[in-house]
């Protein structure tokens, strides 16, 4: 745990941590020495010897120095804790910025949030609070054990022998907490996602009247699981703690019994016995504290592990000198890619998309269409093969280079907290009102803006979902237009749009494709018809490639897709009676 803490800190933090650890070890040793001094002190008192005052002075000085060290290391601990907090947020932030964009899936946001909040607090708590008890809880007994050999080697041996079961019981306690805390963390994360899902899916759940169907009670199940793992953590942790304290008591009793026996035997002086009894009982305190905090220590050490895991996620390598592309043609050769080991999503794909062309990709759900667009946008790097834009590998162009060349419109449009104007200006911060008006006209966003009472200043995003799905798409198409990138990657929304939106989006796409290289994952017939070329993707491979007439005549997957959509559209257009 301490090693990990060193790894995670910067140079200054490491120096502070070293000093603090030394000061804490000093405290432990001094505390142990002060306890040991009690033995001759008691002896001197009982024998009414003049050395009593010397021993008293020795104990008092040891205690005084101990307290100075305590004050010093405590303030250092807070400094380190604060450093850990700030440097963690910075390091995690910097690291997140280098990760492949594709890594940021919806299910990662919860754990990252938890890590940045509770996780870093847990880690900061280690130097600020917990470490002292660990270091002192170990160094004090070790000092006493070492010193007890000076009193009587048999007592020393008894202490040493007693330390072994205590250490084992402590280890057991930590293992029990770790296992059960892992389960608890997992279950609490799962039920948090379930709650969000449950809230989001209310319309669907209610529409289908499935609220009270026991077989769908996953939220209740996961809450019950969380409760179960929480009580397991508490109960098993408590049992392990009781076992630890029991062991400690047994060892102490054995040591005391042995000392008394040796005294009765006449081989240990009565005064020494009295001293040993006092020391043994005093020693219980730091050890008990260690035991009581062991659970916390383990839970906080687990947080370190999670921070390390996050920092270990490999970054997307960036070229030192990004290459310059010549042109905007896109070339995929032998591209292979999978999200997880062993499951190929894009399976050896080779295709050339000339500059200025309009290509539509169609294919069954899950065939890898969205993934293909993300690979071209360098959200991930390919596992095998290469993707070139303007003759240069996207890995040579770098993320920033690819981003300059491409404008992307995604399946689920995400609008940021802010006004519609803000959301557009994201793509081109210097854009004038005229620029906004121009792209709004093309994307048919102008009618939306006119209709809204606050116009361009209407707040959208998570808090204000004022826009319908089709309108949001128009915002994101306008945003892509404003960026004015030579390549447009567009993942059409799968949800059906109303006819007005459908026509508007089709017009906008048509405009967008002028003078640009456009690749669209198409779900709408209007889009497919507009394309120069259609690629049919199936299980990560291109199975058909050609224009509409050719593919329709071939009577394959594309022809089936076409007829299905036609039927679906025909359905929609029949007026309801
Ligand atoms: P399409 O867009 O054609 O429906 P996708 O490219 O979204 O297909 O997905 C292709 C396959 O990759 C699917 O099996 C999907 O489950 C899987 N997949 C998509 N995104 C991820 C991801 N972020 N992590 C793991 N698997 C994913
Ligand atoms: Mg998709």
Coordinates of C-alpha atoms and ligand atoms in Angstrom, one line a residue:
X1 CA 0.0 0.0 0.0
X2 CA 2.8 2.4 1.0
X3 CA 4.7 1.4 -2.2
X4 CA 1.6 2.3 -4.3
X5 CA 1.3 5.6 -2.5
X6 CA 4.9 6.4 -3.5
X7 CA 4.2 5.5 -7.1
X8 CA 1.2 7.8 -7.2
X9 CA 2.8 10.9 -5.6
X10 CA 5.1 13.4 -7.3
X11 CA 8.7 14.1 -6.1
X12 CA 7.7 16.6 -3.4
X13 CA 4.9 14.4 -2.1
X14 CA 7.3 11.5 -2.0
X15 CA 9.8 13.5 0.1
X16 CA 7.0 14.5 2.5
X17 CA 5.8 10.9 2.7
X18 CA 9.3 9.7 3.5
X19 CA 9.8 12.2 6.3
X20 CA 6.3 11.5 7.7
X21 CA 6.9 7.7 7.7
X22 CA 10.3 8.3 9.5
X23 CA 8.6 10.6 12.1
X24 CA 5.8 8.0 12.6
X25 CA 8.3 5.2 13.0
X26 CA 10.1 7.4 15.5
X27 CA 6.8 7.9 17.4
X28 CA 6.3 4.1 17.5
X29 CA 9.8 3.4 18.7
X30 CA 9.6 6.2 21.3
X31 CA 6.3 5.0 22.5
X32 CA 7.7 1.5 22.8
X33 CA 10.8 2.8 24.6
X34 CA 8.6 4.8 27.0
X35 CA 6.6 1.7 27.8
X36 CA 9.8 -0.2 28.4
X37 CA 11.2 2.5 30.7
X38 CA 8.2 1.9 32.9
X39 CA 9.7 -1.5 33.9
X40 CA 12.8 0.0 35.6
X41 CA 10.7 2.9 36.8
X42 CA 8.3 0.6 38.6
X43 CA 11.3 -1.4 39.9
X44 CA 13.0 1.8 41.2
X45 CA 9.7 2.9 42.8
X46 CA 9.2 -0.4 44.6
X47 CA 12.8 -0.6 45.7
X48 CA 12.6 3.2 46.7
X49 CA 15.8 3.6 44.7
X50 CA 17.2 7.1 43.8
X51 CA 17.3 6.1 40.1
X52 CA 13.5 6.6 40.1
X53 CA 13.7 10.3 39.1
X54 CA 16.1 9.5 36.3
X55 CA 13.7 6.9 34.8
X56 CA 10.8 9.3 35.3
X57 CA 12.8 12.0 33.4
X58 CA 13.5 9.4 30.7
X59 CA 9.9 8.5 30.3
X60 CA 8.8 12.1 30.3
X61 CA 11.4 13.1 27.6
X62 CA 10.4 10.1 25.5
X63 CA 6.7 11.1 25.7
X64 CA 7.5 14.7 25.0
X65 CA 9.6 14.0 21.9
X66 CA 6.9 11.5 20.8
X67 CA 4.3 14.3 21.0
X68 CA 6.5 16.7 19.0
X69 CA 6.9 14.1 16.3
X70 CA 3.2 13.4 16.4
X71 CA 2.3 17.0 15.8
X72 CA 4.8 17.3 13.0
X73 CA 3.8 14.1 11.2
X74 CA 0.1 15.0 11.6
X75 CA 0.5 18.3 9.8
X76 CA 2.7 16.6 7.2
X77 CA -0.1 14.0 6.8
X78 CA -2.6 16.7 6.0
X79 CA -0.3 18.4 3.5
X80 CA 0.2 15.0 1.7
X81 CA -3.5 14.3 1.8
X82 CA -4.3 17.6 0.1
X83 CA -1.5 17.0 -2.4
X84 CA -2.9 13.6 -3.2
X85 CA -6.3 15.1 -3.8
X86 CA -5.1 17.8 -6.2
X87 CA -2.4 15.8 -8.0
X88 CA -4.9 12.9 -8.4
X89 CA -7.5 15.0 -10.0
X90 CA -4.9 16.4 -12.3
X91 CA -3.3 13.1 -13.1
X92 CA -6.5 11.3 -13.7
X93 CA -7.8 14.3 -15.7
X94 CA -4.6 14.3 -17.9
X95 CA -4.8 10.6 -18.3
X96 CA -8.4 10.6 -19.3
X97 CA -7.6 13.2 -22.0
X98 CA -5.2 10.7 -23.6
X99 CA -7.5 7.7 -23.6
X100 CA -9.1 6.5 -26.8
X101 CA -12.4 8.3 -27.1
X102 CA -14.1 5.0 -27.6
X103 CA -13.2 4.0 -24.0
X104 CA -15.7 6.5 -22.6
X105 CA -18.8 4.3 -22.6
X106 CA -21.9 5.1 -20.7
X107 CA -21.1 2.5 -18.1
X108 CA -17.8 4.1 -17.3
X109 CA -19.1 7.4 -16.1
X110 CA -20.4 6.1 -12.8
X111 CA -17.2 4.4 -11.7
X112 CA -15.1 7.4 -12.8
X113 CA -17.3 9.7 -10.9
X114 CA -17.1 7.5 -7.8
X115 CA -13.4 7.2 -8.2
X116 CA -12.8 11.0 -8.5
X117 CA -15.1 11.6 -5.5
X118 CA -15.1 8.9 -2.9
X119 CA -12.0 7.1 -4.3
X120 CA -9.6 10.0 -4.1
X121 CA -10.9 11.0 -0.7
X122 CA -10.2 7.4 0.4
X123 CA -6.7 7.5 -0.9
X124 CA -6.1 11.0 0.6
X125 CA -7.3 9.6 3.9
X126 CA -4.4 7.2 4.1
X127 CA -1.6 9.6 4.7
X128 CA -3.8 12.2 6.4
X129 CA -5.2 9.8 9.0
X130 CA -4.7 6.1 8.7
X131 CA -1.0 5.6 8.1
X132 CA 0.0 6.8 11.5
X133 CA -2.0 4.1 13.2
X134 CA -0.5 1.4 10.9
X135 CA 3.1 2.5 11.4
X136 CA 2.7 3.1 15.2
X137 CA 0.7 -0.1 15.6
X138 CA 3.6 -2.0 14.1
X139 CA 6.7 -0.2 15.4
X140 CA 5.5 0.1 19.0
X141 CA 5.0 -3.7 19.6
X142 CA 8.2 -4.5 17.6
X143 CA 10.2 -2.1 19.8
X144 CA 8.7 -3.6 22.9
X145 CA 9.4 -7.1 21.7
X146 CA 13.0 -6.3 21.0
X147 CA 13.4 -4.5 24.3
X148 CA 11.8 -7.3 26.3
X149 CA 14.8 -9.5 25.4
X150 CA 16.9 -7.1 27.6
X151 CA 14.5 -7.7 30.5
X152 CA 14.4 -11.5 30.2
X153 CA 15.0 -13.5 27.1
X154 CA 12.1 -15.9 28.0
X155 CA 9.6 -13.0 28.1
X156 CA 11.1 -11.7 24.8
X157 CA 10.6 -15.2 23.3
X158 CA 7.0 -15.3 24.6
X159 CA 6.2 -11.9 23.0
X160 CA 7.8 -13.0 19.7
X161 CA 5.8 -16.2 19.7
X162 CA 2.6 -14.3 20.5
X163 CA 3.2 -11.8 17.7
X164 CA 2.8 -14.6 15.1
X165 CA -0.9 -15.5 15.7
X166 CA -1.7 -11.8 16.1
X167 CA -0.2 -11.0 12.8
X168 CA -2.0 -13.9 11.2
X169 CA -5.4 -12.9 12.7
X170 CA -4.8 -9.3 11.4
X171 CA -4.0 -10.7 7.9
X172 CA -7.2 -12.8 8.0
X173 CA -9.2 -9.7 9.0
X174 CA -7.9 -7.7 6.1
X175 CA -8.5 -10.5 3.6
X176 CA -12.1 -10.9 4.8
X177 CA -12.7 -7.2 4.5
X178 CA -11.1 -7.0 1.0
X179 CA -13.2 -9.9 -0.4
X180 CA -16.4 -8.6 0.9
X181 CA -15.7 -5.0 0.1
X182 CA -15.0 -5.9 -3.5
X183 CA -18.4 -7.6 -3.7
X184 CA -20.0 -4.6 -2.0
X185 CA -18.4 -2.1 -4.3
X186 CA -19.5 -4.1 -7.3
X187 CA -23.1 -4.5 -6.1
X188 CA -23.4 -0.8 -5.1
X189 CA -22.2 0.2 -8.6
X190 CA -24.7 -2.2 -10.2
X191 CA -27.7 -1.0 -8.3
X192 CA -26.8 2.6 -9.0
X193 CA -26.9 1.9 -12.7
X194 CA -30.2 -0.1 -12.2
X195 CA -31.8 2.9 -10.5
X196 CA -30.9 5.2 -13.4
X197 CA -32.1 2.6 -15.9
X198 CA -35.3 2.2 -13.9
X199 CA -36.0 5.9 -13.9
X200 CA -35.1 6.3 -17.6
X201 CA -37.3 3.4 -18.7
X202 CA -40.4 4.5 -16.8
X203 CA -42.3 5.3 -20.0
X204 CA -41.5 1.9 -21.5
X205 CA -42.2 0.1 -18.3
X206 CA -45.5 1.8 -17.8
X207 CA -46.6 1.6 -21.4
X208 CA -46.2 -2.2 -21.1
X209 CA -47.6 -2.4 -17.7
X210 CA -44.7 -4.4 -16.4
X211 CA -44.1 -2.5 -13.2
X212 CA -45.3 -5.3 -10.9
X213 CA -44.0 -8.3 -12.8
X214 CA -41.7 -10.2 -10.4
X215 CA -39.6 -11.6 -13.2
X216 CA -38.6 -8.1 -14.2
X217 CA -37.8 -6.9 -10.7
X218 CA -34.1 -6.5 -11.4
X219 CA -33.9 -3.3 -9.4
X220 CA -35.3 -5.0 -6.3
X221 CA -32.9 -7.9 -6.9
X222 CA -29.9 -5.7 -7.2
X223 CA -30.9 -3.7 -4.2
X224 CA -31.3 -6.9 -2.3
X225 CA -27.9 -8.1 -3.5
X226 CA -26.4 -4.8 -2.3
X227 CA -28.0 -5.2 1.0
X228 CA -26.8 -8.8 1.2
X229 CA -23.2 -7.9 0.4
X230 CA -23.3 -4.9 2.8
X231 CA -24.5 -7.1 5.7
X232 CA -22.0 -9.8 4.8
X233 CA -19.2 -7.2 4.9
X234 CA -20.4 -6.0 8.3
X235 CA -21.0 -9.4 9.8
X236 CA -18.0 -11.2 8.5
X237 CA -15.8 -8.1 9.2
X238 CA -17.2 -8.2 12.8
X239 CA -16.4 -11.9 13.2
X240 CA -12.9 -11.4 11.9
X241 CA -12.4 -8.5 14.3
X242 CA -13.6 -10.6 17.2
X243 CA -11.3 -13.3 16.2
X244 CA -8.4 -10.8 16.1
X245 CA -9.3 -9.4 19.5
X246 CA -9.7 -12.9 20.9
X247 CA -6.3 -13.9 19.7
X248 CA -4.8 -10.8 21.2
X249 CA -6.4 -11.5 24.5
X250 CA -5.2 -15.1 24.5
X251 CA -1.6 -14.0 23.7
X252 CA -1.7 -11.4 26.4
X253 CA -3.1 -13.8 29.0
X254 CA -0.4 -16.4 28.1
X255 CA 2.4 -13.8 28.4
X256 CA 1.1 -12.6 31.7
X257 CA 0.7 -16.2 33.0
X258 CA 4.3 -17.0 31.9
X259 CA 5.6 -13.9 33.6
X260 CA 3.8 -14.7 36.8
X261 CA 5.0 -18.3 36.7
X262 CA 8.6 -17.1 36.2
X263 CA 8.2 -14.7 39.1
X264 CA 6.8 -17.4 41.4
X265 CA 9.7 -19.6 40.2
X266 CA 12.0 -16.9 41.5
X267 CA 13.8 -16.3 38.2
X268 CA 12.1 -12.9 37.5
X269 CA 12.1 -10.1 40.0
X270 CA 8.7 -9.0 41.4
X271 CA 9.4 -5.4 40.2
X272 CA 10.1 -6.6 36.6
X273 CA 6.9 -8.6 36.7
X274 CA 4.9 -5.6 37.7
X275 CA 6.5 -3.6 34.9
X276 CA 5.9 -6.3 32.3
X277 CA 2.2 -6.5 33.3
X278 CA 1.8 -2.7 32.9
X279 CA 3.7 -2.7 29.5
X280 CA 1.7 -5.7 28.2
X281 CA -1.6 -4.1 29.0
X282 CA -0.5 -0.7 27.6
X283 CA 0.7 -2.3 24.4
X284 CA -2.8 -3.5 23.7
X285 CA -3.9 0.0 22.8
X286 CA -2.0 0.7 19.6
X287 CA -2.5 -2.9 18.5
X288 CA -6.3 -2.8 19.1
X289 CA -6.4 0.5 17.3
X290 CA -4.6 -1.1 14.4
X291 CA -7.2 -3.9 14.4
X292 CA -10.1 -1.5 14.5
X293 CA -8.7 0.5 11.6
X294 CA -7.6 -2.5 9.6
X295 CA -10.9 -2.6 7.8
X296 CA -10.7 1.1 6.9
X297 CA -7.1 0.6 5.8
X298 CA -8.1 -2.2 3.5
X299 CA -11.1 -0.3 2.0
X300 CA -8.9 2.7 1.3
X301 CA -6.1 0.6 -0.1
X302 CA -8.6 -0.9 -2.5
X303 CA -9.3 2.7 -3.7
X304 CA -5.6 3.0 -4.5
X305 CA -5.9 -0.2 -6.6
X306 CA -8.8 1.3 -8.5
X307 CA -6.9 4.6 -9.2
X308 CA -3.9 2.5 -10.4
X309 CA -6.1 0.5 -12.7
X310 CA -7.5 3.6 -14.3
X311 CA -4.0 5.1 -14.7
X312 CA -2.9 1.9 -16.3
X313 CA -5.5 1.9 -19.1
X314 CA -3.2 2.4 -22.2
X315 CA -3.3 5.8 -23.8
X316 CA -3.7 6.2 -27.5
X317 CA -0.2 6.8 -28.9
X318 CA 0.3 10.2 -30.5
X319 CA 2.9 10.9 -33.1
X320 CA 5.7 13.4 -32.2
X321 CA 5.4 15.0 -35.6
X322 CA 1.9 14.5 -37.0
X323 CA 1.9 13.8 -40.8
X324 CA 0.1 16.0 -43.3
X325 CA -2.5 14.2 -45.4
X326 CA -2.7 14.9 -49.2
X327 CA -6.4 14.8 -50.0
X328 CA -9.4 13.4 -48.2
X329 CA -9.8 10.0 -49.7
X330 CA -10.1 7.2 -47.2
X331 CA -8.5 3.8 -47.6
X332 CA -9.0 0.8 -45.3
X333 CA -6.7 -2.2 -45.8
X334 CA -7.1 -5.4 -44.0
X335 CA -8.7 -3.7 -41.0
X336 CA -9.4 -6.0 -38.1
X337 CA -10.8 -4.8 -34.8
X338 CA -12.5 -6.2 -31.6
X339 CA -13.5 -4.5 -28.4
X340 CA -12.7 -7.5 -26.3
X341 CA -10.1 -10.2 -26.7
X342 CA -11.2 -12.9 -29.1
X343 CA -14.4 -11.3 -30.5
X344 CA -13.8 -9.7 -33.8
X345 CA -16.2 -6.9 -34.8
X346 CA -14.5 -5.7 -37.9
X347 CA -13.2 -8.7 -39.8
X348 CA -10.5 -7.9 -42.3
X349 CA -12.0 -5.0 -44.2
X350 CA -10.5 -3.5 -47.3
X351 CA -12.2 -0.7 -49.2
X352 CA -11.2 2.6 -50.8
X353 CA -13.5 5.6 -50.5
X354 CA -12.5 8.3 -53.0
X355 CA -12.4 12.0 -52.0
X356 CA -15.7 13.8 -52.5
X357 CA -17.8 10.7 -52.7
X358 CA -21.0 10.0 -50.8
X359 CA -21.0 6.4 -49.3
X360 CA -23.8 4.8 -47.4
X361 CA -23.2 1.8 -45.2
X362 CA -26.2 -0.4 -44.5
X363 CA -26.3 -3.7 -42.6
X364 CA -28.1 -5.5 -39.8
X365 CA -27.9 -4.2 -36.3
X366 CA -24.6 -5.2 -34.6
X367 CA -22.8 -5.8 -37.9
X368 CA -20.2 -3.2 -36.9
X369 CA -21.3 -0.1 -38.8
X370 CA -20.9 2.4 -35.9
X371 CA -17.7 0.7 -35.0
X372 CA -16.3 1.3 -38.5
X373 CA -17.1 5.0 -38.4
X374 CA -15.5 5.3 -35.0
X375 CA -12.3 3.6 -36.3
X376 CA -12.1 6.1 -39.2
X377 CA -12.5 8.9 -36.6
X378 CA -9.7 7.3 -34.5
X379 CA -11.8 6.6 -31.5
X380 CA -9.8 3.4 -31.3
X381 CA -6.8 2.1 -33.1
X382 CA -7.2 -0.9 -35.3
X383 CA -5.9 -4.3 -34.1
X384 CA -4.6 -5.2 -37.6
X385 CA -4.3 -3.5 -40.9
X386 CA -4.4 0.3 -41.5
X387 CA -6.8 3.2 -42.1
X388 CA -5.4 6.0 -44.2
X389 CA -6.8 9.4 -44.9
X390 CA -5.2 11.3 -47.7
X391 CA -2.6 8.6 -48.0
X392 CA -1.4 8.8 -44.4
X393 CA -2.2 6.3 -41.6
X394 CA -4.5 7.9 -39.0
X395 CA -2.0 6.9 -36.4
X396 CA 0.6 9.2 -38.1
X397 CA -2.0 12.0 -38.4
X398 CA -2.7 11.8 -34.7
X399 CA -6.0 12.3 -32.9
X400 CA -5.9 16.1 -33.4
X401 CA -5.1 15.7 -37.1
X402 CA -8.0 13.3 -37.6
X403 CA -10.3 15.5 -35.6
X404 CA -9.4 18.5 -37.8
X405 CA -10.2 16.5 -41.0
X406 CA -13.5 15.1 -39.8
X407 CA -16.8 16.2 -38.6
X408 CA -18.9 13.6 -36.8
X409 CA -22.6 13.2 -36.2
X410 CA -23.5 10.4 -33.9
X411 CA -26.4 8.1 -33.5
X412 CA -27.3 9.5 -30.1
X413 CA -26.9 13.2 -30.4
X414 CA -25.4 14.7 -27.3
X415 CA -26.0 18.3 -26.6
X416 CA -24.0 20.1 -24.0
X417 CA -25.5 22.1 -21.2
X418 CA -25.8 25.6 -22.7
X419 CA -27.7 27.4 -25.4
X420 CA -28.2 26.2 -29.0
X421 CA -25.7 28.8 -30.1
X422 CA -23.1 27.5 -27.6
X423 CA -23.6 24.0 -28.9
X424 CA -22.9 25.1 -32.5
X425 CA -20.0 27.4 -31.6
X426 CA -18.2 24.4 -30.0
X427 CA -17.3 23.4 -33.5
X428 CA -15.9 26.8 -34.4
X429 CA -15.5 29.2 -31.5
X430 CA -14.9 32.2 -33.8
X431 CA -18.1 31.7 -35.8
X432 CA -20.2 34.9 -36.4
X433 CA -24.0 35.1 -36.1
X434 CA -24.1 35.1 -39.9
X435 CA -22.2 31.8 -40.0
X436 CA -24.7 30.4 -37.5
X437 CA -27.6 31.6 -39.6
X438 CA -26.1 30.1 -42.8
X439 CA -25.6 26.6 -41.4
X440 CA -28.9 26.7 -39.6
X441 CA -30.6 27.4 -43.0
X442 CA -28.9 24.4 -44.6
X443 CA -29.6 22.1 -41.7
X444 CA -33.1 23.4 -41.5
X445 CA -32.4 24.4 -38.0
X446 CA -33.7 27.9 -38.7
X447 CA -37.3 26.9 -38.4
X448 CA -36.6 25.3 -35.0
X449 CA -34.8 28.4 -33.7
X450 CA -37.6 30.7 -35.0
X451 CA -40.3 28.6 -33.2
X452 CA -38.5 28.7 -29.8
X453 CA -39.3 31.8 -27.7
X454 CA -35.6 32.2 -26.7
X455 CA -34.4 31.5 -30.2
X456 CA -30.6 30.9 -30.3
X457 CA -30.4 31.4 -26.6
X458 CA -32.7 28.5 -25.8
X459 CA -31.0 26.3 -23.2
X460 CA -30.6 22.7 -24.2
X461 CA -28.6 19.7 -22.9
X462 CA -29.2 17.4 -20.0
X463 CA -31.3 19.9 -17.9
X464 CA -33.4 21.3 -20.7
X465 CA -34.6 18.6 -23.1
X466 CA -36.6 21.1 -25.1
X467 CA -35.8 19.5 -28.5
X468 CA -37.2 16.4 -30.1
X469 CA -34.9 13.7 -31.5
X470 CA -35.1 15.0 -35.0
X471 CA -34.4 18.6 -33.9
X472 CA -31.4 17.5 -32.0
X473 CA -30.1 15.8 -35.1
X474 CA -30.5 19.1 -37.0
X475 CA -28.4 20.8 -34.3
X476 CA -25.7 18.3 -34.7
X477 CA -25.7 18.4 -38.5
X478 CA -25.5 22.2 -38.3
X479 CA -22.6 21.8 -35.9
X480 CA -20.9 19.5 -38.4
X481 CA -21.5 22.0 -41.2
X482 CA -20.1 24.8 -39.1
X483 CA -16.9 22.9 -38.5
X484 CA -16.5 22.8 -42.2
X485 CA -14.3 19.7 -42.2
X486 CA -13.6 17.9 -45.5
X487 CA -14.8 14.5 -44.2
X488 CA -18.1 13.9 -42.6
X489 CA -18.9 10.7 -40.7
X490 CA -22.5 10.4 -39.9
X491 CA -24.3 7.7 -37.9
X492 CA -28.0 8.1 -38.6
X493 CA -30.4 7.8 -35.7
X494 CA -32.2 4.5 -35.8
X495 CA -35.4 5.9 -34.3
X496 CA -37.9 6.9 -37.0
X497 CA -38.3 10.6 -37.6
X498 CA -41.5 12.3 -38.4
X499 CA -41.9 13.1 -42.1
X500 CA -41.0 16.8 -41.6
X501 CA -37.8 16.0 -39.8
X502 CA -37.0 13.3 -42.3
X503 CA -37.2 15.6 -45.2
X504 CA -35.2 18.3 -43.4
X505 CA -32.5 15.9 -42.5
X506 CA -32.3 14.5 -46.0
X507 CA -31.9 18.0 -47.4
X508 CA -29.3 18.9 -44.9
X509 CA -27.4 15.7 -45.8
X510 CA -27.5 16.5 -49.4
X511 CA -26.1 19.9 -48.7
X512 CA -23.5 18.5 -46.4
X513 CA -22.2 16.1 -49.1
X514 CA -21.4 18.9 -51.5
X515 CA -17.6 19.0 -51.9
X516 CA -17.0 16.7 -49.1
X517 CA -16.2 13.0 -48.5
X518 CA -19.2 11.7 -46.7
X519 CA -19.7 8.3 -45.1
X520 CA -23.2 7.7 -43.6
X521 CA -24.4 4.7 -41.7
X522 CA -27.9 4.8 -43.3
X523 CA -31.2 3.7 -41.9
X524 CA -33.4 5.9 -44.1
X525 CA -34.2 5.2 -47.7
X526 CA -33.9 8.9 -48.5
X527 CA -30.2 8.7 -47.4
X528 CA -29.5 5.5 -49.2
X529 CA -30.9 6.8 -52.5
X530 CA -28.7 9.9 -52.3
X531 CA -25.6 7.9 -52.0
X532 CA -23.1 7.3 -54.9
X533 CA -22.2 4.0 -53.5
X534 CA -23.6 1.5 -51.0
X535 CA -21.6 -0.8 -48.8
X536 CA -23.4 -3.7 -47.1
X537 CA -21.8 -4.8 -43.9
X538 CA -22.5 -8.1 -42.4
X539 CA -20.7 -9.5 -39.3
X540 CA -17.8 -7.1 -39.9
X541 CA -17.3 -7.8 -43.6
X542 CA -18.4 -6.1 -46.7
X543 CA -20.7 -8.5 -48.5
X544 CA -22.1 -6.2 -51.2
X545 CA -20.6 -3.1 -52.8
X546 CA -22.2 -1.0 -55.6
X547 CA -24.8 1.5 -56.4
X548 CA -28.5 1.2 -55.7
X549 CA -29.6 -0.2 -59.1
X550 CA -26.8 -2.8 -59.2
X551 CA -27.4 -4.0 -55.6
X552 CA -31.2 -4.1 -56.1
X553 CA -30.8 -6.2 -59.2
X554 CA -28.5 -8.5 -57.4
X555 CA -31.3 -9.5 -55.0
X556 CA -29.2 -9.9 -51.9
X557 CA -29.2 -8.4 -48.5
X558 CA -29.5 -4.9 -49.8
X559 CA -32.5 -5.8 -51.9
X560 CA -34.2 -7.3 -48.8
X561 CA -33.3 -4.2 -46.8
X562 CA -34.8 -2.0 -49.4
X563 CA -38.1 -3.8 -49.7
X564 CA -38.5 -4.0 -46.0
X565 CA -37.9 -0.3 -45.6
X566 CA -40.3 0.5 -48.4
X567 CA -43.0 -1.6 -46.8
X568 CA -42.4 0.2 -43.5
X569 CA -42.5 3.6 -45.1
X570 CA -45.7 2.6 -47.0
X571 CA -47.2 1.8 -43.8
X572 CA -46.4 5.1 -42.2
X573 CA -47.8 7.1 -45.1
X574 CA -51.2 5.5 -45.1
X575 CA -53.5 7.9 -43.4
X576 CA -55.1 6.6 -40.2
X577 CA -58.8 5.9 -40.2
Ligands
LIG1 P1 -24.0 -1.5 -35.6 O1 -23.7 0.0 -35.5 O2 -23.8 -2.1 -36.9 O3 -25.3 -1.8 -35.0 P2 -21.8 -1.6 -33.7 O4 -20.6 -1.2 -34.4 O5 -22.5 -0.7 -32.8 O6 -22.9 -2.2 -34.7 O7 -21.5 -2.9 -32.8 C1 -20.8 -4.1 -33.4 C2 -20.6 -5.1 -32.3 O8 -19.7 -4.6 -31.4 C3 -21.8 -5.4 -31.5 O9 -21.8 -6.8 -31.3 C4 -21.7 -4.7 -30.2 O10 -22.3 -5.4 -29.2 C5 -20.2 -4.6 -30.1 N1 -19.9 -3.3 -29.4 C6 -20.2 -2.0 -29.8 N2 -19.7 -1.1 -29.0 C7 -19.0 -1.7 -28.1 C8 -18.2 -1.3 -27.0 N3 -18.0 0.0 -26.7 N4 -17.6 -2.3 -26.2 C9 -17.8 -3.6 -26.5 N5 -18.5 -4.1 -27.5 C10 -19.1 -3.2 -28.3
LIG2 MG1 -24.8 1.6 -34.8

